[in-house]
CSV table of C-alpha atoms and ligand atoms in Angstrom, one decimal:
chain,number,residue,atom,x,y,z
A,27,MET,CA,21.4,4.3,-29.8
A,28,LYS,CA,19.3,6.8,-31.8
A,29,VAL,CA,21.4,8.5,-34.5
A,30,LEU,CA,20.7,11.6,-36.5
A,31,VAL,CA,22.5,12.3,-39.8
A,32,ILE,CA,22.5,15.8,-41.2
A,33,GLY,CA,22.3,16.1,-45.0
A,34,GLY,CA,20.6,14.4,-48.0
A,35,GLY,CA,23.2,13.4,-50.6
A,36,GLY,CA,25.2,10.4,-51.6
A,37,ARG,CA,27.7,11.0,-48.9
A,38,GLU,CA,25.0,10.9,-46.2
A,39,HIS,CA,23.5,7.8,-47.8
A,40,ALA,CA,26.9,6.1,-47.5
A,41,ILE,CA,27.3,7.3,-43.9
A,42,ILE,CA,23.9,6.0,-43.0
A,43,ASP,CA,24.5,2.7,-44.8
A,44,ALA,CA,27.6,2.3,-42.6
A,45,ILE,CA,25.7,3.3,-39.4
A,46,SER,CA,22.9,0.9,-40.2
A,47,LYS,CA,25.4,-2.0,-40.0
A,48,SER,CA,26.2,-1.1,-36.3
A,49,LYS,CA,24.5,-3.4,-33.8
A,50,GLN,CA,24.3,-0.5,-31.3
A,51,VAL,CA,21.9,1.5,-33.5
A,52,THR,CA,18.2,1.1,-33.1
A,53,LYS,CA,16.9,4.1,-35.0
A,54,ILE,CA,18.3,6.4,-37.7
A,55,TYR,CA,16.9,9.8,-38.6
A,56,ALA,CA,18.1,11.9,-41.6
A,57,ALA,CA,17.5,15.6,-42.2
A,58,PRO,CA,16.5,16.1,-44.9
A,59,GLY,CA,17.6,12.7,-46.4
A,60,ASN,CA,16.4,11.6,-49.9
A,61,ALA,CA,14.5,8.7,-51.5
A,62,GLY,CA,17.3,6.2,-51.1
A,63,ILE,CA,18.1,7.2,-47.5
A,64,ALA,CA,14.4,6.7,-46.7
A,65,GLN,CA,15.0,2.9,-47.1
A,66,LEU,CA,17.3,3.0,-44.0
A,67,ALA,CA,16.2,6.0,-42.0
A,68,GLU,CA,13.3,8.2,-41.1
A,69,CYS,CA,13.6,11.4,-43.2
A,70,LEU,CA,12.7,14.7,-41.5
A,71,PRO,CA,11.6,17.7,-43.5
A,72,ILE,CA,14.2,19.9,-41.9
A,73,LYS,CA,16.9,21.8,-43.8
A,74,ASP,CA,20.5,20.9,-43.0
A,75,THR,CA,21.3,24.6,-42.1
A,76,ASP,CA,18.2,25.0,-39.9
A,77,VAL,CA,20.3,24.7,-36.7
A,78,ASP,CA,17.6,25.7,-34.2
A,79,THR,CA,15.1,23.2,-35.4
A,80,LEU,CA,17.7,20.5,-35.5
A,81,VAL,CA,18.8,21.2,-32.0
A,82,THR,CA,15.2,21.1,-30.8
A,83,PHE,CA,14.5,17.8,-32.6
A,84,ALA,CA,17.6,16.1,-31.2
A,85,TYR,CA,16.8,17.4,-27.7
A,86,ASN,CA,13.2,16.3,-27.8
A,87,HIS,CA,13.9,12.9,-29.3
A,88,ALA,CA,16.9,12.2,-27.0
A,89,ILE,CA,19.2,11.6,-29.9
A,90,ASP,CA,22.4,9.9,-28.7
A,91,LEU,CA,24.7,10.9,-31.6
A,92,THR,CA,24.4,13.4,-34.5
A,93,VAL,CA,26.7,13.2,-37.5
A,94,VAL,CA,27.1,16.1,-39.9
A,95,GLY,CA,27.7,15.7,-43.6
A,96,PRO,CA,27.5,19.0,-45.4
A,97,GLU,CA,29.9,22.0,-45.0
A,98,LEU,CA,27.1,24.5,-45.0
A,99,ALA,CA,25.7,23.1,-41.8
A,100,LEU,CA,29.2,23.1,-40.2
A,101,ALA,CA,29.8,26.7,-41.3
A,102,ALA,CA,26.4,27.6,-39.9
A,103,GLY,CA,27.7,26.5,-36.4
A,104,ILE,CA,25.6,23.4,-36.0
A,105,VAL,CA,28.3,21.7,-33.8
A,106,ASP,CA,28.7,24.7,-31.5
A,107,ALA,CA,24.9,24.8,-31.1
A,108,PHE,CA,24.5,21.1,-30.3
A,109,GLU,CA,27.4,21.1,-27.8
A,110,ALA,CA,26.0,24.2,-26.1
A,111,HIS,CA,22.9,22.1,-25.4
A,112,GLY,CA,24.9,19.1,-24.2
A,113,LEU,CA,24.1,17.0,-27.3
A,114,ARG,CA,26.8,14.7,-28.7
A,115,ILE,CA,27.7,15.5,-32.3
A,116,PHE,CA,30.5,14.4,-34.7
A,117,GLY,CA,32.0,17.3,-36.7
A,118,PRO,CA,34.2,20.4,-36.3
A,119,THR,CA,33.1,23.7,-34.7
A,120,LYS,CA,32.4,26.7,-36.8
A,121,ALA,CA,35.9,28.1,-36.0
A,122,ALA,CA,37.6,24.9,-37.0
A,123,THR,CA,35.4,24.7,-40.2
A,124,GLN,CA,37.2,27.8,-41.4
A,125,ILE,CA,39.9,25.4,-42.8
A,126,GLU,CA,37.4,24.8,-45.5
A,127,SER,CA,35.0,27.8,-45.5
A,128,SER,CA,37.8,30.4,-45.8
A,129,LYS,CA,40.6,29.7,-48.4
A,130,GLN,CA,42.5,32.6,-46.9
A,131,PHE,CA,42.4,31.0,-43.4
A,132,ALA,CA,43.6,27.7,-44.8
A,133,LYS,CA,46.4,29.2,-46.9
A,134,ASP,CA,47.6,31.5,-44.1
A,135,LEU,CA,47.6,28.5,-41.7
A,136,MET,CA,49.7,26.4,-44.2
A,137,LYS,CA,52.2,29.2,-44.7
A,138,LYS,CA,52.6,29.9,-41.0
A,139,TYR,CA,53.1,26.2,-40.1
A,140,ASP,CA,55.2,25.2,-43.2
A,141,ILE,CA,52.7,22.8,-44.6
A,142,PRO,CA,53.5,22.4,-48.4
A,143,THR,CA,51.0,24.2,-50.7
A,144,ALA,CA,51.0,26.4,-53.8
A,145,ASP,CA,52.3,30.0,-53.5
A,146,TYR,CA,49.5,32.5,-53.3
A,147,LYS,CA,48.3,36.1,-52.7
A,148,VAL,CA,44.8,37.3,-51.6
A,149,PHE,CA,43.0,40.2,-53.2
A,150,SER,CA,39.7,42.0,-52.4
A,151,ASP,CA,39.7,44.5,-55.2
A,152,TYR,CA,39.6,43.9,-58.9
A,153,SER,CA,42.2,46.4,-60.1
A,154,SER,CA,45.1,45.2,-57.8
A,155,ALA,CA,44.1,41.5,-58.6
A,156,TRP,CA,44.2,42.3,-62.3
A,157,GLU,CA,47.5,44.1,-62.0
A,158,TYR,CA,49.0,41.1,-60.2
A,159,VAL,CA,47.7,38.5,-62.6
A,160,GLN,CA,49.3,40.4,-65.5
A,161,THR,CA,52.7,39.6,-64.0
A,162,SER,CA,51.9,35.9,-63.2
A,163,PRO,CA,52.9,32.9,-65.3
A,164,MET,CA,50.0,31.2,-67.1
A,165,PRO,CA,48.0,29.1,-66.4
A,166,VAL,CA,47.1,30.8,-63.1
A,167,VAL,CA,44.6,29.6,-60.5
A,168,LEU,CA,41.8,31.9,-59.2
A,169,LYS,CA,39.8,30.9,-56.2
A,170,TYR,CA,36.8,32.6,-54.8
A,171,ASP,CA,37.4,32.7,-51.0
A,172,GLY,CA,34.3,31.0,-49.7
A,173,LEU,CA,32.0,28.0,-50.1
A,174,ALA,CA,31.0,27.7,-53.8
A,175,ALA,CA,30.2,23.9,-54.0
A,176,GLY,CA,33.4,23.2,-55.8
A,177,LYS,CA,32.6,25.7,-58.6
A,178,GLY,CA,34.5,28.8,-57.3
A,179,VAL,CA,37.8,27.8,-58.9
A,180,VAL,CA,39.0,28.9,-62.3
A,181,ILE,CA,42.2,27.7,-64.0
A,182,ALA,CA,42.9,30.5,-66.5
A,183,GLU,CA,45.0,29.6,-69.5
A,184,ASN,CA,45.4,33.2,-70.6
A,185,LEU,CA,44.9,36.8,-69.5
A,186,ASP,CA,41.5,37.1,-71.2
A,187,GLU,CA,40.1,34.1,-69.2
A,188,ALA,CA,41.8,35.4,-66.0
A,189,ASN,CA,40.3,38.8,-66.5
A,190,SER,CA,36.7,37.6,-67.0
A,191,ALA,CA,37.0,35.3,-64.0
A,192,LEU,CA,38.3,38.1,-61.8
A,193,LYS,CA,35.4,40.3,-63.0
A,194,ASP,CA,32.9,37.5,-62.1
A,195,MET,CA,34.4,37.1,-58.7
A,196,LEU,CA,35.2,40.7,-57.6
A,197,GLN,CA,33.0,43.0,-59.7
A,198,ASN,CA,29.9,41.0,-60.4
A,199,ASP,CA,29.9,39.0,-57.1
A,200,LYS,CA,28.9,35.8,-58.9
A,201,PHE,CA,29.5,33.8,-55.8
A,202,GLY,CA,28.8,36.5,-53.3
A,203,HIS,CA,30.8,39.5,-52.1
A,204,GLY,CA,34.3,38.3,-51.2
A,205,GLN,CA,38.0,37.9,-51.9
A,206,VAL,CA,40.0,36.0,-54.4
A,207,VAL,CA,43.1,33.8,-53.7
A,208,ILE,CA,45.4,33.8,-56.7
A,209,GLU,CA,47.6,30.7,-56.8
A,210,GLU,CA,50.5,29.2,-58.6
A,211,PHE,CA,49.4,26.4,-60.9
A,212,MET,CA,50.6,23.0,-59.8
A,213,THR,CA,50.7,19.7,-61.8
A,214,GLY,CA,50.5,16.1,-60.9
A,215,PRO,CA,47.8,13.5,-59.9
A,216,GLU,CA,45.4,14.6,-57.2
A,217,PHE,CA,44.2,12.4,-54.4
A,218,SER,CA,42.0,12.6,-51.4
A,219,PHE,CA,43.3,11.8,-47.9
A,220,MET,CA,40.5,11.7,-45.4
A,221,CYS,CA,41.4,11.3,-41.7
A,222,PHE,CA,39.4,11.0,-38.6
A,223,VAL,CA,40.9,13.8,-36.3
A,224,SER,CA,40.5,14.3,-32.6
A,225,GLY,CA,42.7,17.2,-31.4
A,226,ASP,CA,46.3,16.2,-32.2
A,227,LYS,CA,45.4,12.5,-33.0
A,228,VAL,CA,45.0,11.7,-36.7
A,229,TYR,CA,43.6,8.3,-38.0
A,230,PRO,CA,43.9,7.9,-41.7
A,231,MET,CA,41.3,6.3,-44.0
A,232,VAL,CA,42.2,4.5,-47.2
A,233,LEU,CA,43.1,6.8,-50.1
A,234,SER,CA,40.7,7.7,-52.9
A,235,GLN,CA,40.5,9.9,-56.0
A,236,ASP,CA,37.7,12.1,-57.2
A,237,HIS,CA,37.0,13.1,-60.9
A,238,LYS,CA,36.2,16.8,-60.9
A,239,ARG,CA,35.6,17.3,-64.7
A,240,ALA,CA,32.2,16.7,-66.2
A,241,PHE,CA,33.2,14.5,-69.2
A,242,ASP,CA,35.4,11.6,-70.2
A,243,GLY,CA,39.1,12.3,-70.6
A,244,ASP,CA,38.8,14.9,-67.8
A,245,LYS,CA,37.2,17.4,-70.2
A,246,GLY,CA,34.5,19.9,-69.6
A,247,PRO,CA,33.7,22.1,-66.6
A,248,ASN,CA,34.6,21.4,-63.0
A,249,THR,CA,31.9,19.8,-61.0
A,250,GLY,CA,31.4,18.6,-57.4
A,251,GLY,CA,32.8,15.2,-58.6
A,252,MET,CA,31.7,12.7,-61.2
A,253,GLY,CA,33.1,9.5,-59.8
A,254,ALA,CA,35.7,8.1,-57.4
A,255,TYR,CA,37.7,5.1,-56.6
A,256,SER,CA,39.9,3.5,-53.9
A,257,PRO,CA,42.7,2.5,-53.4
A,258,LEU,CA,45.3,4.4,-55.5
A,259,PRO,CA,48.1,2.4,-57.0
A,260,PHE,CA,50.2,5.5,-57.9
A,261,ILE,CA,50.5,6.7,-54.3
A,262,THR,CA,53.2,4.8,-52.5
A,263,LYS,CA,53.4,4.0,-48.8
A,264,ALA,CA,56.2,6.6,-48.5
A,265,ASP,CA,53.9,9.2,-50.1
A,266,GLU,CA,51.1,8.3,-47.7
A,267,GLU,CA,53.5,8.5,-44.7
A,268,PHE,CA,54.7,11.9,-45.9
A,269,ALA,CA,51.1,13.2,-46.3
A,270,LEU,CA,50.4,12.0,-42.8
A,271,GLN,CA,53.6,13.2,-41.0
A,272,LYS,CA,54.2,16.5,-42.9
A,273,ILE,CA,50.6,17.5,-43.8
A,274,MET,CA,47.8,16.0,-41.8
A,275,LEU,CA,49.4,15.8,-38.3
A,276,PRO,CA,51.0,19.3,-38.4
A,277,THR,CA,47.7,20.7,-39.6
A,278,ALA,CA,45.8,19.1,-36.7
A,279,LYS,CA,48.5,20.5,-34.3
A,280,ALA,CA,48.3,23.9,-36.0
A,281,MET,CA,44.5,24.0,-35.5
A,282,ILE,CA,45.1,23.5,-31.7
A,283,ALA,CA,47.8,26.3,-31.7
A,284,GLU,CA,45.3,28.6,-33.4
A,285,GLY,CA,42.7,28.0,-30.7
A,286,CYS,CA,40.3,25.9,-32.9
A,287,PRO,CA,41.1,22.2,-32.3
A,288,PHE,CA,39.7,20.0,-35.0
A,289,LYS,CA,37.3,17.1,-34.3
A,290,GLY,CA,35.7,15.2,-37.2
A,291,VAL,CA,36.9,14.3,-40.6
A,292,LEU,CA,39.8,16.4,-42.0
A,293,TYR,CA,40.0,16.0,-45.8
A,294,GLY,CA,43.3,16.7,-47.5
A,295,GLY,CA,42.9,17.4,-51.2
A,296,LEU,CA,46.5,16.7,-52.1
A,297,MET,CA,48.6,16.7,-55.3
A,298,LYS,CA,51.7,14.6,-56.1
A,299,THR,CA,53.7,17.3,-57.9
A,300,PRO,CA,57.2,17.0,-59.3
A,301,ASN,CA,58.3,18.9,-56.1
A,302,GLY,CA,56.6,16.6,-53.7
A,303,ILE,CA,53.1,16.3,-52.2
A,304,LYS,CA,51.3,19.6,-51.7
A,305,VAL,CA,47.9,20.7,-50.5
A,306,VAL,CA,45.3,21.9,-53.0
A,307,GLU,CA,42.6,22.4,-50.4
A,308,PHE,CA,41.3,21.2,-47.1
A,309,ASN,CA,37.7,20.2,-46.3
A,310,ALA,CA,36.2,19.9,-42.9
A,311,ARG,CA,34.1,16.9,-43.6
A,312,PHE,CA,33.7,13.6,-45.5
A,313,GLY,CA,34.3,14.2,-49.3
A,314,ASP,CA,31.5,13.6,-51.7
A,315,PRO,CA,31.8,11.3,-53.8
A,316,GLU,CA,34.9,9.9,-52.1
A,317,THR,CA,32.9,8.7,-49.1
A,318,GLU,CA,30.8,6.5,-51.3
A,319,VAL,CA,33.9,4.4,-52.2
A,320,VAL,CA,35.8,4.7,-48.9
A,321,LEU,CA,33.1,3.7,-46.4
A,322,PRO,CA,32.0,0.6,-48.4
A,323,ARG,CA,35.6,-0.6,-47.7
A,324,LEU,CA,35.4,0.1,-43.9
A,325,THR,CA,34.9,-3.2,-42.0
A,326,ALA,CA,35.0,-1.6,-38.5
A,327,ASP,CA,31.9,-0.3,-36.7
A,328,ILE,CA,31.6,3.4,-37.7
A,329,VAL,CA,29.6,4.3,-34.6
A,330,ASP,CA,32.5,3.1,-32.5
A,331,ILE,CA,34.8,5.4,-34.5
A,332,PHE,CA,32.5,8.5,-34.2
A,333,THR,CA,32.3,7.8,-30.4
A,334,ALA,CA,36.1,7.5,-30.0
A,335,ILE,CA,36.7,10.7,-31.9
A,336,ILE,CA,34.2,12.6,-29.8
A,337,ASP,CA,35.6,11.1,-26.5
A,338,GLY,CA,39.3,11.4,-27.5
A,339,THR,CA,39.9,7.7,-27.2
A,340,THR,CA,41.6,5.5,-29.9
A,341,PRO,CA,39.4,4.1,-32.6
A,342,VAL,CA,40.0,0.9,-34.5
A,343,LEU,CA,40.0,1.2,-38.3
A,344,THR,CA,39.9,-2.0,-40.4
A,345,TRP,CA,39.5,-2.2,-44.2
A,346,ASP,CA,38.3,-4.5,-46.9
A,347,LYS,CA,41.2,-5.3,-49.3
A,348,ARG,CA,39.0,-5.1,-52.3
A,349,ALA,CA,38.9,-2.1,-54.6
A,350,ALA,CA,35.9,0.2,-55.1
A,351,ILE,CA,34.9,2.3,-58.0
A,352,GLY,CA,31.8,4.5,-58.2
A,353,ILE,CA,30.1,6.4,-61.0
A,354,VAL,CA,27.9,9.5,-60.6
A,355,LEU,CA,24.8,9.8,-62.7
A,356,ALA,CA,24.1,13.5,-63.1
A,357,SER,CA,21.3,15.6,-64.7
A,358,LYS,CA,22.0,16.7,-68.2
A,359,GLY,CA,23.4,20.3,-68.1
A,360,TYR,CA,25.0,19.9,-64.6
A,361,PRO,CA,27.1,21.7,-63.3
A,362,ASN,CA,25.2,24.5,-65.1
A,363,ASN,CA,21.5,24.7,-65.5
A,364,TYR,CA,19.5,21.5,-65.4
A,365,GLU,CA,16.0,20.3,-65.0
A,366,LYS,CA,14.6,18.0,-62.2
A,367,GLY,CA,11.6,15.7,-62.0
A,368,PHE,CA,12.5,12.9,-64.5
A,369,GLU,CA,11.5,9.4,-63.6
A,370,ILE,CA,14.4,6.9,-62.9
A,371,LYS,CA,13.6,3.3,-63.9
A,372,ASN,CA,15.2,-0.1,-63.4
A,373,LEU,CA,17.0,0.8,-60.2
A,374,ASP,CA,15.8,-2.5,-58.8
A,375,ARG,CA,17.7,-4.3,-61.5
A,376,VAL,CA,21.1,-2.9,-60.4
A,377,ASP,CA,23.1,-5.6,-58.7
A,378,THR,CA,25.4,-3.5,-56.6
A,379,THR,CA,25.2,-0.6,-54.1
A,380,VAL,CA,23.4,2.5,-55.3
A,381,TYR,CA,23.7,5.7,-53.2
A,382,HIS,CA,21.1,8.4,-53.9
A,383,MET,CA,22.6,11.9,-54.3
A,384,GLY,CA,19.6,13.9,-55.4
A,385,THR,CA,16.3,11.9,-55.7
A,386,LYS,CA,12.8,12.2,-54.5
A,387,ARG,CA,9.9,9.8,-54.3
A,388,GLU,CA,6.7,10.9,-56.0
A,389,ASN,CA,3.9,8.5,-55.5
A,390,ASP,CA,5.5,5.1,-56.5
A,391,LYS,CA,8.2,6.7,-58.7
A,392,ILE,CA,11.7,7.8,-57.9
A,393,ILE,CA,12.5,11.1,-59.7
A,394,THR,CA,15.6,13.2,-60.2
A,395,ASN,CA,15.9,16.0,-57.7
A,396,GLY,CA,19.4,17.5,-58.1
A,397,GLY,CA,22.5,18.1,-60.2
A,398,ARG,CA,24.1,14.8,-59.1
A,399,VAL,CA,21.4,12.2,-58.8
A,400,LEU,CA,22.8,8.7,-58.2
A,401,PHE,CA,26.1,7.0,-57.4
A,402,VAL,CA,26.7,3.4,-58.3
A,403,THR,CA,29.5,1.7,-56.4
A,404,ALA,CA,31.1,-1.7,-57.2
A,405,LEU,CA,33.6,-3.6,-55.1
A,406,ALA,CA,36.0,-6.2,-56.7
A,407,ASP,CA,39.4,-7.8,-56.3
A,408,THR,CA,41.0,-5.3,-58.7
A,409,LEU,CA,40.2,-1.8,-59.8
A,410,LYS,CA,39.8,-3.0,-63.4
A,411,GLU,CA,37.1,-5.5,-62.4
A,412,ALA,CA,35.4,-3.0,-60.2
A,413,ARG,CA,35.2,-0.6,-63.1
A,414,GLU,CA,33.8,-3.1,-65.5
A,415,LYS,CA,31.2,-4.1,-62.9
A,416,ALA,CA,30.3,-0.4,-62.1
A,417,ASN,CA,30.0,0.4,-65.8
A,418,ALA,CA,27.8,-2.6,-66.5
A,419,GLU,CA,25.5,-1.8,-63.6
A,420,VAL,CA,25.2,1.9,-64.5
A,421,ALA,CA,24.0,1.0,-68.0
A,422,LYS,CA,21.0,-0.8,-66.5
A,423,ILE,CA,19.6,2.4,-65.1
A,424,ASP,CA,17.0,4.0,-67.4
A,425,CYS,CA,16.4,7.8,-67.2
A,426,GLU,CA,16.3,10.2,-70.2
A,427,ASN,CA,17.9,13.1,-68.4
A,428,LEU,CA,21.0,11.6,-66.9
A,429,PHE,CA,24.6,11.4,-68.1
A,430,TYR,CA,27.8,9.8,-66.7
A,431,ARG,CA,31.5,9.2,-67.3
A,432,THR,CA,32.6,5.8,-68.5
A,433,ASP,CA,36.4,6.3,-67.7
A,434,ILE,CA,36.3,6.6,-63.8
A,435,GLY,CA,39.7,5.3,-62.5
A,436,TRP,CA,41.5,5.8,-65.9
A,437,GLN,CA,44.7,6.9,-64.1
A,438,ALA,CA,44.8,3.5,-62.3
A,439,THR,CA,43.4,0.9,-64.7
B,520,AMP,P1,39.6,23.3,-55.0
B,520,AMP,O1,38.2,23.7,-54.9
B,520,AMP,O2,40.5,24.3,-54.3
B,520,AMP,O3,39.8,21.9,-54.7
B,520,AMP,O4,40.0,23.4,-56.6
B,520,AMP,C1,39.2,22.6,-57.5
B,520,AMP,C2,40.2,21.9,-58.4
B,520,AMP,O5,41.0,22.9,-59.2
B,520,AMP,C3,41.2,21.0,-57.8
B,520,AMP,O6,40.7,19.8,-57.5
B,520,AMP,C4,42.3,21.0,-58.8
B,520,AMP,O7,42.0,20.1,-59.8
B,520,AMP,C5,42.3,22.4,-59.4
B,520,AMP,N1,43.2,23.2,-58.7
B,520,AMP,C6,43.0,24.0,-57.6
B,520,AMP,N2,44.1,24.6,-57.2
B,520,AMP,C7,45.1,24.3,-58.1
B,520,AMP,C8,46.5,24.6,-58.2
B,520,AMP,N3,47.1,25.5,-57.4
B,520,AMP,N4,47.2,24.1,-59.3
B,520,AMP,C9,46.5,23.3,-60.1
B,520,AMP,N5,45.2,22.9,-60.0
B,520,AMP,C10,44.5,23.4,-59.0
B,521,LIG,N1,35.0,15.6,-53.6
B,521,LIG,C1,35.4,16.9,-53.2
B,521,LIG,C2,34.6,17.4,-52.1
B,521,LIG,O1,33.9,16.7,-51.4
B,521,LIG,O2,34.6,18.6,-51.9
């Protein structure tokens, strides 16, 4: 089989790493890929949202299977376009991707089908939003209603913070011109529940947890994720069963009832609150960086799974019992302004899996080329050992413009 993977981050590197282990695969392409992916796949200089060029490439090169990583490509309708040309592709249609691309769609769906989530209201104009916020208990959660790379969410501790966030989102169009979802603040540990979904069939992956804040102790601004680990000792079998039966399965069924059946990875961003497990958000794809700790634990052939989900047959999922912890190395300044182009040295000394998130090759050097740059994953019998190993390996990497957290997995170790 010839396989094309859309995207060029750590998630796609982990997906390609898994695909490369399949005996059915003879050739892998990545668009656009990165310097790490280039060791496993041929990288194409095509943007992940350039749907027409990607369709033409897949058609002309007789690609047997395309797998989509990023939400922007899904929201651009890449799956619809491939299917219209008779090309096999793993991922949800544009209509089904709304579960991620529109917070209002997701919240309205959950309300209509009794899927547990925080109470909310949607506003498109600043003055009514501000009026409502003044009657809300603090903290209050303000979410820009669109794709904002994990940065469109503000948890306002007081009215001043709420006011300036509302101004950013509704008056100054900081993320674009759109609406705001104002939500009740929930408390409890968060976890990521990714499932392969094909219509009304839902096949769970092992649980993982992301670390959204930039600095140790969960301090600093929200990011796209600074590290992850799997499994999660604080989520019981009963919790997992509840999440499957009361959240993921009903959501898959609701998508069918709404006329946009889901095919791909449905990601439940869930919280174990004092009042039970509730949905924080849904994503329509593999999570990043969760994928970089979940797929290294997958022992089944991932190409068989993609094929089964596309065909509506039953995939076999088997997992390594060992624990995985991974640490993001990010450019100094991320998630705000940062510079690129710094040389990364000693990568060859790292004695565990390194996924590239944002790198580029320049002559014989690997240089930083994004906000999140590398992801170092370690597997071990316990989370504690995995964390020690990951921390030790990260310390070997030499680059003057990178920072990382040293407490990944603190809730579990
Ligand atoms: P989201 O992009 O919707 O996942 O939100 C980003 C992060 O903000 C989440 O991972 C949570 O940590 C936090 N968050 C979002 N919604 C809520 C909520 N209703 N209550 C508490 N924290 C929230
Ligand atoms: N780790 C959260 C996400 O992929 O959006």
